[in-house]
mmCIF file of C-alpha atoms and ligand atoms in Angstrom:
data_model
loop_
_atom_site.group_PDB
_atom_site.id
_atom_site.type_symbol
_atom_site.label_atom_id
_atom_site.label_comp_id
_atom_site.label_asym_id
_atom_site.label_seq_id
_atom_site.Cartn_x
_atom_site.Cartn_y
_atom_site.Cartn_z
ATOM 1 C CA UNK F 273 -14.326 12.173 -30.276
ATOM 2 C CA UNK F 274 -17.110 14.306 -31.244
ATOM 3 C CA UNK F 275 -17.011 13.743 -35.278
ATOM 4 C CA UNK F 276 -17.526 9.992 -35.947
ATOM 5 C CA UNK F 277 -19.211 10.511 -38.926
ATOM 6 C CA UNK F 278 -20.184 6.854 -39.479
ATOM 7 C CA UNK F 279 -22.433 5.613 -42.084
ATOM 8 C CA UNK F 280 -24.056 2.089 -40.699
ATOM 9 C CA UNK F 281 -25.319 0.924 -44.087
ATOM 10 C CA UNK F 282 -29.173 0.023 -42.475
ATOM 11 C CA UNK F 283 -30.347 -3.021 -43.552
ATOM 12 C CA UNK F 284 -29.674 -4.880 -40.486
ATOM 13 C CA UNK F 285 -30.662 -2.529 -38.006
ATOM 14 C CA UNK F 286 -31.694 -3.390 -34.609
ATOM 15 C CA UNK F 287 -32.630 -0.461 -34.056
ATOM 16 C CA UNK F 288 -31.974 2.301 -36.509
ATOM 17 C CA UNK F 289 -28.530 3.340 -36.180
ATOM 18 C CA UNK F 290 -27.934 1.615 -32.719
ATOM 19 C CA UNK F 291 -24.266 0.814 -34.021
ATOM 20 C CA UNK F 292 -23.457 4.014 -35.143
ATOM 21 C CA UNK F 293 -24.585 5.481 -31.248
ATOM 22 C CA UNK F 294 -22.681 2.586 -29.688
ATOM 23 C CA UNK F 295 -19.445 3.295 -31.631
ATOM 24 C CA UNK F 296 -19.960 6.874 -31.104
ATOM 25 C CA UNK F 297 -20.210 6.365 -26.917
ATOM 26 C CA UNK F 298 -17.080 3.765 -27.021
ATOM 27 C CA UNK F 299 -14.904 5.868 -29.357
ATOM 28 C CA UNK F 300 -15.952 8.719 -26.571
ATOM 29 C CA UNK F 301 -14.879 6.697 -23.498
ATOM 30 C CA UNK F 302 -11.716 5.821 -24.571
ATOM 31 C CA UNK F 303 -10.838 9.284 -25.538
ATOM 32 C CA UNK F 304 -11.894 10.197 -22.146
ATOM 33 C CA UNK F 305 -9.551 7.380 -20.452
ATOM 34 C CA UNK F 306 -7.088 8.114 -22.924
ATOM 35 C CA UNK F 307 -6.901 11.689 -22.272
ATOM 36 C CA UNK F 308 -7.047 11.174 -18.265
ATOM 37 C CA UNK F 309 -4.411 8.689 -18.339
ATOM 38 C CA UNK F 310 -1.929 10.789 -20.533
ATOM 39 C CA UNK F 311 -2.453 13.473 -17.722
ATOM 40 C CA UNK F 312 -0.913 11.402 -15.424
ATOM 41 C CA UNK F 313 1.689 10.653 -16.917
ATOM 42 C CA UNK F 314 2.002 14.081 -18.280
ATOM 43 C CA UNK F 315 1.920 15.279 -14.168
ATOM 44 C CA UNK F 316 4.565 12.245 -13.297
ATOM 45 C CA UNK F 317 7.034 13.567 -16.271
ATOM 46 C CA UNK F 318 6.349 17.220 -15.493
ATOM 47 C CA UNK F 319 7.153 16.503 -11.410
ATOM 48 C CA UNK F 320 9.832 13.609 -11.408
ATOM 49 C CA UNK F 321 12.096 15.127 -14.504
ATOM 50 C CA UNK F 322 11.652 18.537 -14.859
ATOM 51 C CA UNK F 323 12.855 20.794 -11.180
ATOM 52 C CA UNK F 324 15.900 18.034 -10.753
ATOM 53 C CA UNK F 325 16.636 18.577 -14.472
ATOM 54 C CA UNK F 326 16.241 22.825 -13.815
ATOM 55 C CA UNK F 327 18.609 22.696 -10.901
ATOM 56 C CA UNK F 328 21.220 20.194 -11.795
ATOM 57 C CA UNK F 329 21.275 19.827 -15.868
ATOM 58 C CA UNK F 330 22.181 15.710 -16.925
ATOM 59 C CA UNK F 331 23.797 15.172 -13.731
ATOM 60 C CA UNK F 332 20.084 14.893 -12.288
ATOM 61 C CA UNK F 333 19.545 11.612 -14.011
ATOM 62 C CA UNK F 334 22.359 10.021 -11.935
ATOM 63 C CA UNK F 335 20.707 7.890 -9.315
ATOM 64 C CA UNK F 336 17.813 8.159 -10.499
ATOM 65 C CA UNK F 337 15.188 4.885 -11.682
ATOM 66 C CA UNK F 338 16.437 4.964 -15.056
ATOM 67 C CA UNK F 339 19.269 2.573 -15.497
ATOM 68 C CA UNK F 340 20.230 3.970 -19.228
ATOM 69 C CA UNK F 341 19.573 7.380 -17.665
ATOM 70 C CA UNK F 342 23.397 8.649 -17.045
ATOM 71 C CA UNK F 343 27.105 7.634 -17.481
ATOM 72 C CA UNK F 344 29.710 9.852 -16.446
ATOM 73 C CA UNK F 345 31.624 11.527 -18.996
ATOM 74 C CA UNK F 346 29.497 10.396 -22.109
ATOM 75 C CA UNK F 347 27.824 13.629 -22.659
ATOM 76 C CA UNK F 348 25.934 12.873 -26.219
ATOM 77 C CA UNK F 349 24.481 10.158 -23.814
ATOM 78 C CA UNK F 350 23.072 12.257 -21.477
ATOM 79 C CA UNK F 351 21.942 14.830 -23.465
ATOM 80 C CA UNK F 352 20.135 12.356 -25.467
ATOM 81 C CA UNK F 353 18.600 10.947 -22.064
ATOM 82 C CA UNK F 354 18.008 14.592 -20.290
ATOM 83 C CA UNK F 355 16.099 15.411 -23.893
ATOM 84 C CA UNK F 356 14.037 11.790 -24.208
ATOM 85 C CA UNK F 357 12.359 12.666 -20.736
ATOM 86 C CA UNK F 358 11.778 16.452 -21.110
ATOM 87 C CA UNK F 359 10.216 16.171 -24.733
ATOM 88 C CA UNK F 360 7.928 13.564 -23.231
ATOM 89 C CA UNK F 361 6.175 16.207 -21.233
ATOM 90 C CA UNK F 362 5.065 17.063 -24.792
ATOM 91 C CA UNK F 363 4.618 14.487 -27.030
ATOM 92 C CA UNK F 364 2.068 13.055 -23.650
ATOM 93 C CA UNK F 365 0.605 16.408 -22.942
ATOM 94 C CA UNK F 366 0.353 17.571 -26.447
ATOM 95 C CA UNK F 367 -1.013 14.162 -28.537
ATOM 96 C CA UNK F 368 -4.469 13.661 -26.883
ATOM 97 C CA UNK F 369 -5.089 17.609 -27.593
ATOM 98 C CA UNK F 370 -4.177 17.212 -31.321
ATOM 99 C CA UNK F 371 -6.904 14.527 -31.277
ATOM 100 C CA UNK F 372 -10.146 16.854 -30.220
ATOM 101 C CA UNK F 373 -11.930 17.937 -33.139
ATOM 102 C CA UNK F 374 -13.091 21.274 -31.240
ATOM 103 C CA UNK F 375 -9.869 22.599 -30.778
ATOM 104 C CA UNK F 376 -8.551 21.717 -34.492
ATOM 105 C CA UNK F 377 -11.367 23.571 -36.072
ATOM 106 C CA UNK F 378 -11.796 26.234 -33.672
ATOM 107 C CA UNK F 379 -8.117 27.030 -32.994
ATOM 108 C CA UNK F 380 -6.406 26.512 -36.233
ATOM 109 C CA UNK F 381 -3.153 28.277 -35.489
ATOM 110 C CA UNK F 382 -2.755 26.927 -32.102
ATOM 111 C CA UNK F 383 -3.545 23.356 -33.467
ATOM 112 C CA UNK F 384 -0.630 23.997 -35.977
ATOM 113 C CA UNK F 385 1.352 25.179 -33.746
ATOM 114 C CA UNK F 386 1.692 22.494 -30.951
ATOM 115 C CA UNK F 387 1.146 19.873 -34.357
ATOM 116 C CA UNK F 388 4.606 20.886 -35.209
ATOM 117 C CA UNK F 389 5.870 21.199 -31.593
ATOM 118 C CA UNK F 390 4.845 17.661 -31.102
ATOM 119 C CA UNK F 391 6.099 16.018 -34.425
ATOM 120 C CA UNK F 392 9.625 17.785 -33.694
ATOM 121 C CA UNK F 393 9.074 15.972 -30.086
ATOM 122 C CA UNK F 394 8.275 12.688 -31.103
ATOM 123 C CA UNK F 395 10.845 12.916 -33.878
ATOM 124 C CA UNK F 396 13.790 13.946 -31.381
ATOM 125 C CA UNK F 397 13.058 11.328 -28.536
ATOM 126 C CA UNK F 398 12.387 8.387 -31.209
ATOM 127 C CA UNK F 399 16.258 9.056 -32.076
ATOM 128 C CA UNK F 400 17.280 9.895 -28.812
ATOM 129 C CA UNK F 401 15.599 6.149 -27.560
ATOM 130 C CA UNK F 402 16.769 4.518 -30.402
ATOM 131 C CA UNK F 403 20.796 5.735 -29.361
ATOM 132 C CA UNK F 404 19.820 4.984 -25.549
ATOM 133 C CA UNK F 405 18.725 1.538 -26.446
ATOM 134 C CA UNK F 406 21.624 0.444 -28.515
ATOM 135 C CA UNK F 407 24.255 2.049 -26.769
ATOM 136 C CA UNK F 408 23.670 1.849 -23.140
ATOM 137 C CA UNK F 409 20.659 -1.010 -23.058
ATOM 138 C CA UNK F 410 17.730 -0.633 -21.082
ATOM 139 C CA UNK F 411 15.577 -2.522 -18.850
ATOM 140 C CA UNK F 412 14.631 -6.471 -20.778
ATOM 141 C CA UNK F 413 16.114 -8.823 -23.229
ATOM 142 C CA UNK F 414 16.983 -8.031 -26.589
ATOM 143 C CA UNK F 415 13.107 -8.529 -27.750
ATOM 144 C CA UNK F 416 12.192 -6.064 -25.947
ATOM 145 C CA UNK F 417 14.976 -3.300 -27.172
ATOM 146 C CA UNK F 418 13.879 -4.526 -30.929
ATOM 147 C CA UNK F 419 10.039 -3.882 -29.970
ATOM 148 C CA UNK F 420 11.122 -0.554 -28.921
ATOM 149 C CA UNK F 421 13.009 0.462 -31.961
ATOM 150 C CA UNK F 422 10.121 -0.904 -34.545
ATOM 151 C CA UNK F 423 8.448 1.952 -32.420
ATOM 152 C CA UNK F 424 11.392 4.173 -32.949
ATOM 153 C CA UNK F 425 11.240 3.348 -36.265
ATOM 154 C CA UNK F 426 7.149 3.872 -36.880
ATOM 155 C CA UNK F 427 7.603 7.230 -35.253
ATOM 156 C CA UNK F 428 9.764 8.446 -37.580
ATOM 157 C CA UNK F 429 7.785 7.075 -40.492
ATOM 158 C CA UNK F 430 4.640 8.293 -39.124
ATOM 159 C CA UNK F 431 5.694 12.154 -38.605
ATOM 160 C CA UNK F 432 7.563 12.239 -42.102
ATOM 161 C CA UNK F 433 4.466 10.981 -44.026
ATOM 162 C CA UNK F 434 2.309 13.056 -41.300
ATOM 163 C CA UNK F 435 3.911 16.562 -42.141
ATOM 164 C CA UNK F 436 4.176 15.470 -45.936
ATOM 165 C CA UNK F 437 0.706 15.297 -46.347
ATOM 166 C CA UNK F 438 -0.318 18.455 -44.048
ATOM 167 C CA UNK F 439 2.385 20.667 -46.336
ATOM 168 C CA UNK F 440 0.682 19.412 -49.560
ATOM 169 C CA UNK F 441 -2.829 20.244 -47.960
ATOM 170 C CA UNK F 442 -4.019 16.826 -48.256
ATOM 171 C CA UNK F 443 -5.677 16.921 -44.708
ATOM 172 C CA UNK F 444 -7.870 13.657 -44.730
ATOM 173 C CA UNK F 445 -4.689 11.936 -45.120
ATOM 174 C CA UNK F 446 -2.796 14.063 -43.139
ATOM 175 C CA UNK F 447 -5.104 13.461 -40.186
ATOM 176 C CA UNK F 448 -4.958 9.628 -40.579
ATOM 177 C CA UNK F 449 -1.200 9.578 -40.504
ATOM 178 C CA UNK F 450 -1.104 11.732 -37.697
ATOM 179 C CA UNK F 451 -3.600 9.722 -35.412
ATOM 180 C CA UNK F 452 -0.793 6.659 -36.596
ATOM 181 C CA UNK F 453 1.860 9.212 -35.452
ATOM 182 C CA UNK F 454 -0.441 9.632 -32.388
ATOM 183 C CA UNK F 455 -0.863 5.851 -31.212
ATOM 184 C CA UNK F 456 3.329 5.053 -31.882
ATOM 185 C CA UNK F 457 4.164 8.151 -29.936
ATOM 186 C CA UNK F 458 1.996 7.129 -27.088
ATOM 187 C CA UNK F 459 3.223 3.258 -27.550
ATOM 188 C CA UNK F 460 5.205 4.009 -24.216
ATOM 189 C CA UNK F 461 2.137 4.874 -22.414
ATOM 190 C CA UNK F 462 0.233 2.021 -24.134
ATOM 191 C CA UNK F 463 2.970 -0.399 -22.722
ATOM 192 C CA UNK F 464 2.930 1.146 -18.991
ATOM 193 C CA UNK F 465 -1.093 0.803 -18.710
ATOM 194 C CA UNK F 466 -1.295 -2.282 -20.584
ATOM 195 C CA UNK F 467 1.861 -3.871 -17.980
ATOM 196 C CA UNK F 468 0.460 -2.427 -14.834
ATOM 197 C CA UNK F 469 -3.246 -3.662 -16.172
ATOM 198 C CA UNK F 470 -1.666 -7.198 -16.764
ATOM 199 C CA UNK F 471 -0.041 -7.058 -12.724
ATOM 200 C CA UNK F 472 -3.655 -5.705 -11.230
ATOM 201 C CA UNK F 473 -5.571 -8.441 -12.938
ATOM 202 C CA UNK F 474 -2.624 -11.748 -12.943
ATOM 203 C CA UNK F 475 -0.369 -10.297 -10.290
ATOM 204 C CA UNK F 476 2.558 -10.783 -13.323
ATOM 205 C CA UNK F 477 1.606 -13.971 -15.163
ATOM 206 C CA UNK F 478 4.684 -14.648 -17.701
ATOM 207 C CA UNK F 479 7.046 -12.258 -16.587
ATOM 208 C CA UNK F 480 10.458 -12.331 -14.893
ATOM 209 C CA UNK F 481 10.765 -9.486 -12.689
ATOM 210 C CA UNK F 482 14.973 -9.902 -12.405
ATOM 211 C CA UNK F 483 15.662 -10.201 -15.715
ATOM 212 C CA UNK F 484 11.998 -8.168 -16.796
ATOM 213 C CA UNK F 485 11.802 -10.679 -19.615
ATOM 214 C CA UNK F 486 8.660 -12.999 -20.375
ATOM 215 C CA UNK F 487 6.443 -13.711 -22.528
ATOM 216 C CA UNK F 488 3.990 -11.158 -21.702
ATOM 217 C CA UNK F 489 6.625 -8.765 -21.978
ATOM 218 C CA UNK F 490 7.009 -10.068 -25.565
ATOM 219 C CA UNK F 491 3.794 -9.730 -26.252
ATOM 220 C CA UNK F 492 3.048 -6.316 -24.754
ATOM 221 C CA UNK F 493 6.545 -4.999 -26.698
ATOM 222 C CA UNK F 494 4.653 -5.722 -30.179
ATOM 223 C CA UNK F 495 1.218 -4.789 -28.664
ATOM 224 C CA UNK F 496 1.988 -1.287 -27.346
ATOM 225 C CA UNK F 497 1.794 -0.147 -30.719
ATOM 226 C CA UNK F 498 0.156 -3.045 -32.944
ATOM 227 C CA UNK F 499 -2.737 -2.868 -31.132
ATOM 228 C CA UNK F 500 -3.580 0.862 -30.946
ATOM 229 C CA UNK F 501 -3.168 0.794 -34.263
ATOM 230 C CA UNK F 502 -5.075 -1.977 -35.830
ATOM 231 C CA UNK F 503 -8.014 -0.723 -33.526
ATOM 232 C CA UNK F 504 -7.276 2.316 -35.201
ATOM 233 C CA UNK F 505 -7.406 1.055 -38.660
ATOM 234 C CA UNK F 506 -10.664 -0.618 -37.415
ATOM 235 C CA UNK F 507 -12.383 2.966 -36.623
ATOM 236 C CA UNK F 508 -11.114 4.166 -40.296
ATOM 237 C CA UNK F 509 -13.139 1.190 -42.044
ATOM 238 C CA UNK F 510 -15.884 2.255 -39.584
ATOM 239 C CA UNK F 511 -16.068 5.778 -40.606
ATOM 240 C CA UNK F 512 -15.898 4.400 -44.243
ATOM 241 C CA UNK F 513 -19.397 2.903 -43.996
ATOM 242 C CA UNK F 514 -20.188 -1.134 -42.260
ATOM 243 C CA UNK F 515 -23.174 -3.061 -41.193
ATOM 244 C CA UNK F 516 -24.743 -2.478 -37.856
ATOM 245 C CA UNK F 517 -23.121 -5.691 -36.742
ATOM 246 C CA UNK F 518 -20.108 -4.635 -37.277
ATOM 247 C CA UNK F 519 -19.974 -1.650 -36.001
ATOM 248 C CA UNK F 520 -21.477 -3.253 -32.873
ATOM 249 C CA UNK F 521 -18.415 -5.720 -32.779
ATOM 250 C CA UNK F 522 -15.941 -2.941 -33.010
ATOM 251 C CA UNK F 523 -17.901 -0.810 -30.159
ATOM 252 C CA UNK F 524 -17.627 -3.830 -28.034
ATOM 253 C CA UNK F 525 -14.484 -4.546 -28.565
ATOM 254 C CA UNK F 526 -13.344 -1.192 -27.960
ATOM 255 C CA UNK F 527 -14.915 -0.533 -24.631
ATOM 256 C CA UNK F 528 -13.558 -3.788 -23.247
ATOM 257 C CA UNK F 529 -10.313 -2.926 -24.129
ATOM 258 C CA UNK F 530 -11.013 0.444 -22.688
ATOM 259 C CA UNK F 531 -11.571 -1.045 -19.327
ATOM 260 C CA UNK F 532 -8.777 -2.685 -19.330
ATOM 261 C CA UNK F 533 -7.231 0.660 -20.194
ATOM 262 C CA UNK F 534 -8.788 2.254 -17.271
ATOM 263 C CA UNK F 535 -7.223 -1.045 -14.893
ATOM 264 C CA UNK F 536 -4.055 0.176 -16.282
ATOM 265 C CA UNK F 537 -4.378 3.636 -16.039
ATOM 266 C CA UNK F 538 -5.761 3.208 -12.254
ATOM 267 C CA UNK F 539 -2.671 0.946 -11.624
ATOM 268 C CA UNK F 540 0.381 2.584 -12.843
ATOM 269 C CA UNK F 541 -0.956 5.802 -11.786
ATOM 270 C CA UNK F 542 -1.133 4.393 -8.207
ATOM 271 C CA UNK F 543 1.357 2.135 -8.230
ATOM 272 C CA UNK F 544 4.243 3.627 -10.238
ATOM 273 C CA UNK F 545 3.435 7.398 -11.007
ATOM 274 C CA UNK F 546 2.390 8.776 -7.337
ATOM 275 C CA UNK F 547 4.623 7.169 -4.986
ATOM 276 C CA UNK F 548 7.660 8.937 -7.362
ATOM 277 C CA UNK F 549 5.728 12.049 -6.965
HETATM 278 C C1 LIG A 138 8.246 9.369 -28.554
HETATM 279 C C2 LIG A 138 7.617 8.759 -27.585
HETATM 280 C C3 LIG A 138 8.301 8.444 -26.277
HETATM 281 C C4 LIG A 138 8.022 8.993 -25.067
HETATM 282 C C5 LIG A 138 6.942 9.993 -24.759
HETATM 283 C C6 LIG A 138 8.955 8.430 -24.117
HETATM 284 C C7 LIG A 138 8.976 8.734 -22.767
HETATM 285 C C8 LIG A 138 9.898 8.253 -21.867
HETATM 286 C C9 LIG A 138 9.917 8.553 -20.453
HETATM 287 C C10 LIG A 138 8.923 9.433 -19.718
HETATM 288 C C11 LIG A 138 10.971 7.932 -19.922
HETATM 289 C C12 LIG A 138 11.364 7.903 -18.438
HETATM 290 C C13 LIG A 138 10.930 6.562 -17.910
HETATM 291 C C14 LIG A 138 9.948 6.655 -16.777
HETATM 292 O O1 LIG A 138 10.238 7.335 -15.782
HETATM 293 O O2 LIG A 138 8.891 5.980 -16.854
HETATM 294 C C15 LIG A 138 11.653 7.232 -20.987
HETATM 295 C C16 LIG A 138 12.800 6.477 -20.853
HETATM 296 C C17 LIG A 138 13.404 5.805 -21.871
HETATM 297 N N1 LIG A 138 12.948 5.664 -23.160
HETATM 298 FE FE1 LIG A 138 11.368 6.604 -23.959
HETATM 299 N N2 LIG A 138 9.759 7.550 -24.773
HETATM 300 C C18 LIG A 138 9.400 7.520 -26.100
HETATM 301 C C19 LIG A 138 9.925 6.745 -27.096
HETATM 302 C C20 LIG A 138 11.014 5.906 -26.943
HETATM 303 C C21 LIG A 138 11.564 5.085 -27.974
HETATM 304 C C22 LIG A 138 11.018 4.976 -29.388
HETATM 305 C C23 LIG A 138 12.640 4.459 -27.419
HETATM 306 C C24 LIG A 138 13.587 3.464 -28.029
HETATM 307 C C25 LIG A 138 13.685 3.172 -29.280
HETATM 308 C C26 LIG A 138 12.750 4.879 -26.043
HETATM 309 C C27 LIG A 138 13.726 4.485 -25.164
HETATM 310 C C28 LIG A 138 13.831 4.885 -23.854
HETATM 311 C C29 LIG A 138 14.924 4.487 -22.967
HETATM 312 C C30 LIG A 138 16.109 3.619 -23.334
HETATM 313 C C31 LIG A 138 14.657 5.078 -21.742
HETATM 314 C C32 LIG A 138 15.522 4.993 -20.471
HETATM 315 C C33 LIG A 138 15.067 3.802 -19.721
HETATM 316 C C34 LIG A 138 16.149 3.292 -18.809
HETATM 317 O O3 LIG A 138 16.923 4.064 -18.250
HETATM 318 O O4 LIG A 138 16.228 2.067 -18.688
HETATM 319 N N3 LIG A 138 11.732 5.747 -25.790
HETATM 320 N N4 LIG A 138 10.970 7.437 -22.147
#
């Protein structure tokens, strides 16, 4: 991100303002990766879902690799599935765009615009996943459908206190809740990278593929969104104004969790997205 207004307070500098640069360049590669990796996905959604969905309506699910994707005869069901996969296309495609500071201030209208678009999106599929979870199940143990819904359940927290604050034109805090809005909605990506990251580097330490239960699945189910956003948190006490050091630790800490990003993003987006292409 191009405005990182950060304020290193400068009396421990190594060299003057090193921090601020290196927090700048880290926040700036994992936009990148961040906004690479949504693409894929965003091209994987827009390919596996969309022309079965066009020619057959919910009947296109059937067969497919979702196993909560369709039941004959329940038709809330499938709607709520068929609508969970095509909104993706833009709550994936549209979030990383709401983030760029270039497009907000130079394209207002269309920054409004796809800002409602996407809360409506996020909004929709949170309730639509939260129904598919607890009525047909999902892939995992019970941990993992009650990670899920706290997601669910941040989403819809998120976008309420994100469009409250934009409609009383409190925009510094409408901007922080939606970059919370930003990093639950994208919690699903988080988790794909962060699991196909975890099989490139272990080759699946603590997880049972039959039952896709484990402890790193535990982990990963709080992390997908936990993490994203207590990083995020970080950068907000960053732009508030730290020592050198610290914004050293957080710049550091950042870009090696944005290389494991980009182990993720390489991995699911050759292992899982492509060959369903
Ligand atoms: C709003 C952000 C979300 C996005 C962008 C999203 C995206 C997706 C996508 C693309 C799929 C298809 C799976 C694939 O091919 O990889 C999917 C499936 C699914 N999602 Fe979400 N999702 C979101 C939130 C949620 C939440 C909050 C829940 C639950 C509380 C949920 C529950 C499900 C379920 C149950 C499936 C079907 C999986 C199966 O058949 O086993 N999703 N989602």
């Amino acid at each position: 991100m191009t405005d990182f207004p950060l304020h290193a307070s400068g009396d421990l500098p190594m060299t003057p303002r090193s921090g601020a640069k290196a927090a700048r360049y880290a926040v700036a590669l994992w936009y990148v990766l961040a906004l690479v990796g949504h693409l894929a996905f965003l091209a994987y959604i827009l390919a596996v879902f969309y022309p079965p969905i066009a020619a057959h309506g919910t009947a296109a699910l059937e067969g497919m690799h979702l196993p909560a994707g369709f039941r004959e005869g329940d038709i809330l069901g499938n709607l709520a599935a068929t609508g969970h996969v095509l909104l993706a296309a833009i709550v994936i495609g549209g979030g990383p765009l709401q983030l760029l500071p270039a497009l907000r201030n130079r394209l207002p209208r269309f920054h409004r615009a796809l800002g409602r678009t996407y809360v409506m999106a996020a909004v929709i599929s949170a309730i639509g996943g939260l129904y598919m979870v607890w009525t047909r199940g999902t892939l995992g143990g019970v941990i993992s459908h009650l990670t899920i819904s706290g997601d669910g359940v941040l989403i819809l927290v998120f976008a309420a206190l994100a469009t409250y604050h934009a409609v009383g034109r409190r925009f510094a805090a409408h901007r922080r809740w939606a970059m919370r809005l930003f990093m639950a909605a994208s919690a699903v990506w988080f988790f794909r990278v962060g699991l196909m990251g975890w099989m490139a580097l272990t080759g699946g330490v603590g997880i049972d593929f039959e039952s896709f239960t484990g402890p790193f699945l535990y982990v990963l189910g709080f992390a997908q969104y936990l993490l994203p956003l207590a990083m995020l948190e970080w950068y907000f006490r960053t732009q508030r104004g730290v020592s050198e050091g610290e914004l050293l630790v957080f710049s550091g800490t950042l870009t090696v969790l944005s290389l494991y990003m980009a182990v993720g993003i390489f991995a699911a987006t050759a292992g899982m997205w492509l060959p369903r292409m």
